[in-house]
Amino acid sequence: MLRFILTRVSLVIPTFLGITFLTFILIRLVPGDPIEVRVGERGIAPERLAQLRHEMGLDLPLWQQFLDYVGNVLSGDFGLSLITRNPVLDEFVTLFPATLELAFSAMLFATLVGLPAGILAAVKRGSMFDHGVMGLSLTGYSMPIFWWGLLLILFFSVGLGWTPVSGRLDLLYYVEPTTGFMLIDTLMAGEYGAFRSALQHLILPTIVLGTVPLAVVARMTRSAMLEVLGEDYIRTARAKGLAGRRVIGMHALRNALIPVVTVIGLQVGTLLGGAILTETIFSWPGVGKWLIESIGRRDYPALQGGVLLIATSVILVNLLVDVLYGVLNPRIRHAR
Amino acid sequence: MSTNLSSTPSSPDSATPVPATSIDTTPVSRPPHPLVEFWYHFKQNKGALLGLVVILLITFVALFAELLAPHDPNIQYRDAILAAPVWYEGGTWRFILGTDDIGRDMLSRLMFGARLSMMIGLIVVTLSLAIGLGLGLVAGFFGGMTDVLIMRFMDILLALPSLLLAVVVAAILGPGLVNAMIAVSVVVIPHYARLTRAAVMAETGKDYVVASRVAGAGPLRLMLIVVLPNCLAPLIVQATLGFSTAILDAAALGFLGLGAQPPTPEWGTMLASSLQFLQRAPWVVTWPGVAILVTVLAFNLLGDGLRDALDPKLKR
């Protein structure tokens, strides 16, 4: 078991180094000297430029700069934001819970709706319901989510006035962030009005971000169920007279869930990518919106650090799913 | 293009013809041409047919946008700013789908947008397919260190959320349609590389490949003429689905301001540039979105249908 986990972890290290190298190189590809970009129109004396370049280590060979960068990153130093002068890591850590809260609730939505829909579609294969689920999920999968978000805002927020247009919490409330998860923080503070408001703010972004994963989960569940329902042991279970509900729930679903869990894990990347669009539409104060704003402000250290941190969290989640999968399924653990 | 390419995956049958034995004298009807067989399976899928029809329609509009569009997409009718579509109160047949915030005809802009989107899809798929196919062929064929190096690099690209990677690449190259296309292409290369590699590795061990190696075929011939045609089925499906990803991601970049720049009538850019009129004139936002959704959905339907028709495991 320990060996399995160690192998998986060691496989991640080259990927992490690769991502670090990629972000390092990408920022070097930005046209213009980093200092001149920072000084902008004002210009700078050549002696001062050389001095600054020396201080920042920009006159060193590229490989040495890269090693320094890796060293800094490993010790938690992701540089300073050009605009706010705060450490990039601090900014990221303050904003990340908002993105995580949104991503969690989107995943929950996708699973809670997608799983039953997929199971029912498989059980009632060929029915109107099945066709409906498949049609809707393909539509959801093809949805430009930035447009979908605007439509929902237009209908539910502007038209019906049911949900707020943007943000995480009504301006009436202020809750001291402790966990950074608004739903938990408001509950801990005992502010039920604020909790309600936070929940209302979460609904539309959750639907928008959860649409694509919902479609994927529903399709995957359906096809996994169909495959399992054709197996011999299902026929045996039916033959020995078990109730249909029990066959589906106990025998089929448990085996169909294995690929579905993997797919849910793999959606984390999609979620964090989709968060860029969702957060921009709903002015959700998370890392996605922050990254887009950093691009607009040409804040390259923030962009570099943010990309590296997001990629690292995707790698970590995938590693976690991988390990969990091995724990749950001995066949995978002993495969290699 | 789909019907043209789709004959190839069945080519192993035609490449290794079974010699007719003289003992068997009963007349055997000839097997149907692979294309005929493909079409037989494909047309069973009504969704895929619908997708194909929609794609043909959009392609027609894209090709003949100049003739079909009622107005010039860039002319600003100052007398008809934010004019409503024809079925709204006060809407006229002059602007069927209404006009945008500076009085340009929506329908004409959408038609020219179709041209851009189809072009984006075509260029992105061609570019990423060519590079991904090359990398996958080399990795699968030579194996060893080459394989490890290429596939590790592909894994790194895959570890980044695709839209994030596209956003970063577009941000570094600078906003613009061409750069957005490059960004989206880079993001999807690993998919083609992995598919090709897997297919190549599955094929190289087979007898017909060994036979042509023994017959003295060089590596290039083995790669491109012997192995490649038999790996095409999954790639055709992926390329079709790639159209939808490309159109969707390019529109997303346009929406974020990193893709095509106004006044280019790219659908995502159109949506973003008229965002503040969402409440006053919903049609400026609705129609570009509908156009994206319908196009992407059509390609996804077609891709699903192609997969079912080309995948021998699912046949019958």
XYZ file of C-alpha atoms in Angstrom, chain A residues 11 14-15 18-19 22 26-27 29-31 138-139 141-144 146-147 150-151 154 158 219 269 272-273 276-277 280-281 291-292 295 300 303 307 310-311 314-315, chain B residues 152-153 155-157 159-161 163-165 167-169 171-172 248 251-252 255-256 258 268 271 275 278-279 282 285-287 289-290 292-293 296-297 300-301 304 307:
82
model
C 5.388 10.152 -10.650
C 8.504 15.467 -12.842
C 5.103 16.872 -13.833
C 7.671 20.579 -15.820
C 4.847 22.949 -14.918
C 6.653 25.995 -18.327
C 6.117 31.484 -20.548
C 6.762 34.653 -18.606
C 8.365 34.936 -23.634
C 6.466 38.108 -22.863
C 7.927 40.730 -25.167
C -25.262 16.926 -25.021
C -26.695 20.441 -25.055
C -21.849 19.777 -22.863
C -21.977 22.146 -25.872
C -23.010 25.162 -23.811
C -20.933 28.337 -24.005
C -20.420 32.581 -20.342
C -23.601 33.011 -22.401
C -25.875 35.813 -18.857
C -29.165 34.155 -19.812
C -31.311 37.976 -17.384
C -33.239 40.799 -13.735
C -23.513 10.586 -19.796
C -9.421 20.813 -14.003
C -11.019 25.477 -12.253
C -10.815 26.482 -15.921
C -12.322 31.838 -14.921
C -15.461 32.493 -16.974
C -15.832 36.954 -14.448
C -19.561 36.930 -15.216
C -6.053 35.943 -12.971
C -8.000 37.684 -15.723
C -3.602 39.828 -17.318
C 3.025 38.952 -14.750
C -0.162 35.472 -13.450
C -1.043 29.552 -12.900
C -3.740 26.329 -9.828
C -1.843 23.704 -11.807
C -5.080 20.211 -10.075
C -2.122 17.826 -9.922
C 5.763 13.558 -20.252
C 5.579 16.918 -21.980
C 1.125 15.208 -19.548
C 2.387 18.565 -18.356
C 0.165 20.369 -20.851
C -2.225 19.026 -16.102
C -3.189 22.629 -16.768
C -6.913 23.344 -17.119
C -9.032 27.230 -20.732
C -6.411 28.459 -18.243
C -3.606 27.379 -20.561
C -5.805 32.211 -21.524
C -2.136 32.278 -20.511
C -0.881 31.620 -24.028
C -2.152 36.721 -22.743
C 1.503 36.209 -23.565
C -16.149 27.156 -27.899
C -15.408 32.275 -28.328
C -14.547 32.140 -24.625
C -15.521 36.961 -24.524
C -12.628 37.518 -22.103
C -8.185 37.899 -25.375
C -17.732 35.583 -28.483
C -21.277 39.004 -27.025
C -22.726 43.171 -22.654
C -28.111 43.004 -21.977
C -31.202 44.412 -20.258
C -31.406 41.170 -24.974
C -26.481 38.917 -26.422
C -28.953 36.137 -27.204
C -28.200 35.530 -30.891
C -24.843 32.700 -27.963
C -27.467 30.724 -29.871
C -22.267 29.268 -30.763
C -24.497 26.698 -29.051
C -20.992 23.386 -31.196
C -23.949 21.074 -30.603
C -20.830 17.153 -31.028
C -23.826 15.298 -32.510
C -20.997 11.040 -31.512
C -17.909 7.321 -33.196
